[in-house]
Short mmCIF file of C-alpha atoms in Angstrom, two decimals:
data_model
loop_
_atom_site.label_atom_id
_atom_site.label_comp_id
_atom_site.label_asym_id
_atom_site.label_seq_id
_atom_site.Cartn_x
_atom_site.Cartn_y
_atom_site.Cartn_z
CA MET A 1 16.00 44.03 103.79
CA LYS A 2 18.26 43.09 106.75
CA ARG A 3 15.20 41.14 108.53
CA ALA A 4 14.40 39.46 105.37
CA LEU A 5 18.08 38.29 104.89
CA PHE A 6 18.36 37.03 108.44
CA ILE A 7 15.29 35.20 108.29
CA ILE A 8 16.53 33.55 104.85
CA THR A 9 19.98 32.75 106.89
CA VAL A 10 18.12 31.11 109.92
CA PHE A 11 16.10 28.86 107.25
CA LEU A 12 18.99 27.79 105.47
CA LEU A 13 20.71 27.14 108.42
CA SER A 14 17.88 24.99 110.03
CA LEU A 15 17.75 22.87 106.62
CA SER A 16 21.28 22.13 106.60
CA ALA A 17 21.14 21.25 110.31
CA CYS A 18 18.35 18.58 109.65
CA HIS A 19 20.97 16.80 107.30
CA THR A 20 23.59 16.42 110.10
CA ASN A 21 21.74 13.77 112.31
CA LYS A 22 22.37 10.68 110.04
CA LYS A 23 20.57 7.49 111.12
CA GLU A 24 22.05 4.54 112.01
CA GLU A 25 21.77 1.77 109.21
CA ALA A 26 22.13 -1.93 109.52
CA LEU A 27 24.43 -3.27 106.88
CA LEU A 28 24.33 -6.89 108.13
CA SER A 29 21.83 -8.37 110.52
CA ARG A 30 21.23 -11.97 111.95
CA GLN A 31 18.84 -12.92 114.72
CA PHE A 32 19.58 -16.55 116.19
CA PRO A 33 16.28 -18.25 117.37
CA THR A 34 17.97 -20.88 118.87
CA SER A 35 20.68 -18.82 120.49
CA SER A 36 23.62 -20.54 118.33
CA TRP A 37 25.69 -19.68 115.58
CA GLU A 38 27.39 -22.51 113.42
CA ARG A 39 31.18 -21.74 112.53
CA PHE A 40 30.74 -21.59 109.10
CA ASP A 41 27.54 -19.90 108.70
CA PHE A 42 28.86 -16.53 107.28
CA ILE A 43 26.67 -13.43 107.61
CA THR A 44 26.83 -11.79 104.28
CA ASP A 45 24.94 -9.13 102.19
CA ASP A 46 25.64 -7.49 98.94
CA ILE A 47 26.02 -3.68 99.22
CA GLN A 48 25.74 -1.22 96.05
CA ILE A 49 28.54 1.42 96.34
CA LYS A 50 27.45 4.10 93.83
CA LYS A 51 29.85 6.80 94.76
CA PRO A 52 32.88 7.33 96.94
CA THR A 53 31.55 6.40 100.40
CA THR A 54 32.85 6.42 103.77
CA TYR A 55 31.51 4.06 106.68
CA ASN A 56 31.79 4.33 110.26
CA LEU A 57 31.11 0.83 111.31
CA SER A 58 30.30 -0.78 114.79
CA LEU A 59 29.39 -4.59 115.55
CA ASP A 60 26.09 -4.48 117.85
CA VAL A 61 25.60 -8.02 119.64
CA CYS A 62 23.16 -9.38 122.07
CA PHE A 63 24.27 -12.37 124.36
CA ASP A 64 22.04 -14.83 126.50
CA PRO A 65 23.30 -15.13 129.85
CA SER A 66 24.25 -18.79 129.22
CA TYR A 67 26.89 -17.29 127.01
CA THR A 68 30.33 -19.17 128.60
CA TYR A 69 32.96 -17.26 126.79
CA ASN A 70 34.79 -13.92 128.30
CA TYR A 71 34.96 -12.79 124.69
CA ILE A 72 33.86 -12.87 121.16
CA SER A 73 35.90 -13.46 118.14
CA VAL A 74 34.61 -12.42 114.66
CA VAL A 75 36.08 -11.54 111.12
CA PHE A 76 34.84 -8.69 108.88
CA THR A 77 35.69 -8.92 105.35
CA VAL A 78 34.59 -6.81 102.39
CA PHE A 79 34.66 -8.45 98.90
CA ASP A 80 35.13 -6.08 95.56
CA GLU A 81 32.83 -6.91 92.70
CA TYR A 82 35.07 -10.01 91.55
CA ASP A 83 34.83 -11.95 94.91
CA ASN A 84 38.27 -10.78 95.83
CA PRO A 85 39.14 -9.76 99.63
CA PHE A 86 39.36 -5.68 99.48
CA ARG A 87 39.44 -5.57 103.49
CA THR A 88 39.65 -7.96 106.03
CA LYS A 89 40.44 -8.00 109.64
CA ASP A 90 40.04 -10.14 112.74
CA TYR A 91 38.49 -8.74 115.77
CA LYS A 92 38.39 -10.22 119.38
CA PHE A 93 36.07 -8.17 122.05
CA TYR A 94 36.02 -8.81 125.55
CA LEU A 95 32.80 -9.15 127.22
CA LYS A 96 33.41 -10.10 131.08
CA GLU A 97 35.72 -8.75 133.58
CA ARG A 98 38.17 -10.94 135.03
CA ASP A 99 36.05 -12.04 137.76
CA GLY A 100 33.45 -13.49 135.13
CA SER A 101 30.90 -10.55 135.58
CA TRP A 102 29.51 -9.06 132.34
CA LYS A 103 30.62 -5.81 131.17
CA SER A 104 26.95 -4.99 130.49
CA THR A 105 23.71 -4.65 132.20
CA LEU A 106 21.26 -7.85 131.64
CA THR A 107 18.12 -6.42 130.06
CA ASP A 108 14.97 -8.60 128.98
CA GLN A 109 16.69 -9.32 125.44
CA GLY A 110 20.30 -10.14 127.35
CA TYR A 111 23.65 -8.61 127.69
CA HIS A 112 24.09 -5.98 124.71
CA PHE A 113 27.16 -4.61 123.33
CA SER A 114 28.51 -2.19 120.68
CA PHE A 115 32.14 -2.42 119.41
CA PRO A 116 33.68 -0.18 116.94
CA ILE A 117 35.01 -2.08 113.89
CA ASN A 118 36.25 0.75 111.35
CA SER A 119 35.38 4.53 111.91
CA GLU A 120 37.00 5.19 108.38
CA LEU A 121 36.24 2.53 105.99
CA ASN A 122 36.68 4.21 102.63
CA ILE A 123 35.50 2.73 99.56
CA ASN A 124 36.20 4.76 96.58
CA GLU A 125 35.37 2.67 93.50
CA PRO A 126 31.60 2.30 92.56
CA GLY A 127 30.60 -1.38 92.29
CA LEU A 128 28.86 -4.18 94.14
CA TYR A 129 30.78 -5.23 97.41
CA LYS A 130 29.91 -7.92 99.65
CA PHE A 131 30.28 -7.38 103.36
CA GLN A 132 30.55 -11.01 105.56
CA LEU A 133 30.87 -11.54 109.13
CA GLU A 134 32.16 -14.68 110.44
CA SER A 135 32.67 -16.21 113.99
CA ARG A 136 36.02 -17.30 114.79
CA MET A 137 35.29 -19.03 117.93
CA PRO A 138 36.60 -22.31 118.80
CA ILE A 139 33.74 -24.51 119.68
CA THR A 140 30.64 -24.64 116.93
CA PRO A 141 27.74 -23.94 117.31
CA LEU A 142 28.67 -20.93 119.42
CA GLN A 143 26.11 -21.00 121.88
CA GLY A 144 24.40 -18.20 123.94
CA ILE A 145 24.40 -15.60 120.84
CA ASN A 146 21.04 -13.81 120.35
CA GLU A 147 21.67 -11.19 117.60
CA ILE A 148 24.45 -9.73 115.56
CA LYS A 149 24.47 -6.54 113.51
CA LEU A 150 26.93 -4.76 111.82
CA ILE A 151 25.75 -1.05 111.84
CA ASN A 152 26.91 2.09 109.97
CA LYS A 153 26.77 5.29 112.18
#
């Protein structure tokens, strides 16, 4: 009897362990084939919220070596189902050291970065929400950007 109880307990624990490894999910994603992002070319998508949800968000960006700025500035906004801003915040992330060297290693695709956006974005009311990223860089189009993603970890 003890052996059967032990086996059932191990089995149940192994099942629950399978659900703790949550996959990353791209909520917004854009590739820039011409390596340029226009200032008012907002990246948006509608997200259906069915139950209270907490997001752990990061911004993943890939830059071409020709990117001339030391930073990237973006605005992340969540709109409610009535198109009212539910949450909005400006972000500025530094990509290079003071001497101009990148804070990332160059790969075949470019320089990759992952920046935290919000580790506990709580949305408690069900509904259709719109997530949006916009460039806040001073020059348009922004040259040297290959890809940008908003990831839920």
